[in-house]
Amino acid sequence: MAQPRRSTGRRPGPTQTREAILAAAEAAFVEEGYAGATIRGVARAAGVDQALVLHYFESKDGLFAAALRTKPPLRALAEVAAQGDIHDLGERLVRRYLGLWEDPVTSTRLLAIFRAASMSASASAMVAEFIGEEVMAPLAEGIGSENAKVRATLAGSHLFGTSAARYVLRVEPLASLAGECLAAILGPVIQHYLTGDLDHAQIGSPTARVGEG
């Protein structure tokens, strides 16, 4: 099969070129992982010169950061937080999050993100920043109560940990548990993080803040 012809300079239509590079990068990170993906490979798949990839994204880290924020599946959690009543948000978040992992398309992207974060310190930092800005901050805003950031982080961390055990590590019996059963179990737990009593006095105390003494 003939290889796509590469250009040595800027192609007409910079927006389309950038999108083509991002699509190639996303596929590379999914198929080869963060460590295996290369600027050269992405450029080849997009049909452009390596210099053009670096022109738009500067580095592999820049490329990963941009791909991470291109129609990210996790943004759906922020959308859920902005809808409906806070008192049933826990169950809605759980069902939406599990649904992302059960969907073949979004689960592939999520798996690539989790693996990248576990293999590279720079990728881990970018994933953490993205989750903080695109998921935790909107969720905290949707909660809109005292210690909303702590509540959002607790809920998100519990969901991420569950998905890591169920979908990434495939820990049994969690991996084989029926989705409806898992949602019924997790819903009240996540709801407690969002609206339950978290002992505010303890959260606000100096001993509750790690690193301070």
PDB file of C-alpha atoms in Angstrom, residues 12-95:
ATOM      1  CA  PRO A  12      -3.455  24.770   2.746  1.00  0.00           C
ATOM      2  CA  GLY A  13      -6.117  24.815   5.421  1.00  0.00           C
ATOM      3  CA  PRO A  14      -4.250  25.026   8.750  1.00  0.00           C
ATOM      4  CA  THR A  15      -7.344  24.067  10.772  1.00  0.00           C
ATOM      5  CA  GLN A  16      -7.839  20.860   8.795  1.00  0.00           C
ATOM      6  CA  THR A  17      -4.138  20.072   9.027  1.00  0.00           C
ATOM      7  CA  ARG A  18      -4.123  20.513  12.782  1.00  0.00           C
ATOM      8  CA  GLU A  19      -7.205  18.307  13.102  1.00  0.00           C
ATOM      9  CA  ALA A  20      -5.571  15.635  10.942  1.00  0.00           C
ATOM     10  CA  ILE A  21      -2.482  15.660  13.167  1.00  0.00           C
ATOM     11  CA  LEU A  22      -4.623  15.432  16.309  1.00  0.00           C
ATOM     12  CA  ALA A  23      -6.590  12.515  14.869  1.00  0.00           C
ATOM     13  CA  ALA A  24      -3.362  10.718  14.047  1.00  0.00           C
ATOM     14  CA  ALA A  25      -1.979  11.481  17.502  1.00  0.00           C
ATOM     15  CA  GLU A  26      -5.086  10.185  19.239  1.00  0.00           C
ATOM     16  CA  ALA A  27      -4.883   6.942  17.269  1.00  0.00           C
ATOM     17  CA  ALA A  28      -1.179   6.613  18.076  1.00  0.00           C
ATOM     18  CA  PHE A  29      -1.645   7.122  21.815  1.00  0.00           C
ATOM     19  CA  VAL A  30      -4.518   4.616  21.845  1.00  0.00           C
ATOM     20  CA  GLU A  31      -2.786   1.958  19.743  1.00  0.00           C
ATOM     21  CA  GLU A  32       0.841   2.358  20.840  1.00  0.00           C
ATOM     22  CA  GLY A  33       0.566   3.990  24.250  1.00  0.00           C
ATOM     23  CA  TYR A  34       2.264   7.159  25.377  1.00  0.00           C
ATOM     24  CA  ALA A  35       5.733   5.616  25.321  1.00  0.00           C
ATOM     25  CA  GLY A  36       5.314   4.031  21.891  1.00  0.00           C
ATOM     26  CA  ALA A  37       3.790   7.007  20.103  1.00  0.00           C
ATOM     27  CA  THR A  38       6.302   9.243  18.288  1.00  0.00           C
ATOM     28  CA  ILE A  39       6.262  12.583  16.513  1.00  0.00           C
ATOM     29  CA  ARG A  40       7.608  10.857  13.414  1.00  0.00           C
ATOM     30  CA  GLY A  41       4.866   8.230  13.452  1.00  0.00           C
ATOM     31  CA  VAL A  42       2.131  10.817  13.954  1.00  0.00           C
ATOM     32  CA  ALA A  43       3.513  12.950  11.138  1.00  0.00           C
ATOM     33  CA  ARG A  44       3.614   9.939   8.823  1.00  0.00           C
ATOM     34  CA  ALA A  45       0.034   8.961   9.651  1.00  0.00           C
ATOM     35  CA  ALA A  46      -1.187  12.532   9.136  1.00  0.00           C
ATOM     36  CA  GLY A  47       0.728  12.886   5.862  1.00  0.00           C
ATOM     37  CA  VAL A  48       2.807  15.859   6.989  1.00  0.00           C
ATOM     38  CA  ASP A  49       6.407  16.653   7.841  1.00  0.00           C
ATOM     39  CA  GLN A  50       7.591  16.293  11.439  1.00  0.00           C
ATOM     40  CA  ALA A  51       8.418  19.996  11.483  1.00  0.00           C
ATOM     41  CA  LEU A  52       4.752  20.800  10.959  1.00  0.00           C
ATOM     42  CA  VAL A  53       3.731  18.700  13.954  1.00  0.00           C
ATOM     43  CA  LEU A  54       6.304  20.531  16.075  1.00  0.00           C
ATOM     44  CA  HIS A  55       5.103  23.861  14.657  1.00  0.00           C
ATOM     45  CA  TYR A  56       1.616  23.271  16.009  1.00  0.00           C
ATOM     46  CA  PHE A  57       2.360  21.373  19.227  1.00  0.00           C
ATOM     47  CA  GLU A  58       6.063  21.973  20.032  1.00  0.00           C
ATOM     48  CA  SER A  59       6.669  18.527  21.556  1.00  0.00           C
ATOM     49  CA  LYS A  60       5.205  15.100  22.221  1.00  0.00           C
ATOM     50  CA  ASP A  61       3.899  16.374  25.545  1.00  0.00           C
ATOM     51  CA  GLY A  62       2.177  19.257  23.776  1.00  0.00           C
ATOM     52  CA  LEU A  63       0.649  16.833  21.317  1.00  0.00           C
ATOM     53  CA  PHE A  64      -0.621  14.607  24.127  1.00  0.00           C
ATOM     54  CA  ALA A  65      -2.074  17.569  26.017  1.00  0.00           C
ATOM     55  CA  ALA A  66      -3.953  18.721  22.920  1.00  0.00           C
ATOM     56  CA  ALA A  67      -5.230  15.229  22.112  1.00  0.00           C
ATOM     57  CA  LEU A  68      -6.347  14.839  25.724  1.00  0.00           C
ATOM     58  CA  ARG A  69      -8.596  17.882  25.407  1.00  0.00           C
ATOM     59  CA  THR A  70     -10.060  17.029  22.009  1.00  0.00           C
ATOM     60  CA  LYS A  71     -13.655  15.960  22.686  1.00  0.00           C
ATOM     61  CA  PRO A  72     -12.675  14.282  25.968  1.00  0.00           C
ATOM     62  CA  PRO A  73     -15.114  11.594  27.168  1.00  0.00           C
ATOM     63  CA  LEU A  74     -14.735  12.676  30.794  1.00  0.00           C
ATOM     64  CA  ARG A  75     -16.254  16.056  29.994  1.00  0.00           C
ATOM     65  CA  ALA A  76     -19.591  14.221  30.004  1.00  0.00           C
ATOM     66  CA  LEU A  77     -19.331  14.076  33.799  1.00  0.00           C
ATOM     67  CA  ALA A  78     -19.246  17.862  33.996  1.00  0.00           C
ATOM     68  CA  GLU A  79     -22.342  17.987  31.797  1.00  0.00           C
ATOM     69  CA  VAL A  80     -24.161  15.628  34.161  1.00  0.00           C
ATOM     70  CA  ALA A  81     -23.232  17.827  37.113  1.00  0.00           C
ATOM     71  CA  ALA A  82     -24.859  20.825  35.436  1.00  0.00           C
ATOM     72  CA  GLN A  83     -28.172  19.031  34.963  1.00  0.00           C
ATOM     73  CA  GLY A  84     -30.883  17.767  37.277  1.00  0.00           C
ATOM     74  CA  ASP A  85     -31.114  17.792  41.061  1.00  0.00           C
ATOM     75  CA  ILE A  86     -28.087  17.610  43.350  1.00  0.00           C
ATOM     76  CA  HIS A  87     -29.851  15.011  45.489  1.00  0.00           C
ATOM     77  CA  ASP A  88     -29.684  12.301  42.821  1.00  0.00           C
ATOM     78  CA  LEU A  89     -26.434  13.465  41.230  1.00  0.00           C
ATOM     79  CA  GLY A  90     -24.480  10.546  42.715  1.00  0.00           C
ATOM     80  CA  GLU A  91     -26.442   7.899  40.857  1.00  0.00           C
ATOM     81  CA  ARG A  92     -26.456   9.915  37.628  1.00  0.00           C
ATOM     82  CA  LEU A  93     -22.691  10.393  37.787  1.00  0.00           C
ATOM     83  CA  VAL A  94     -22.096   6.702  38.435  1.00  0.00           C
ATOM     84  CA  ARG A  95     -24.307   5.570  35.563  1.00  0.00           C
TER      85      ARG A  95
END
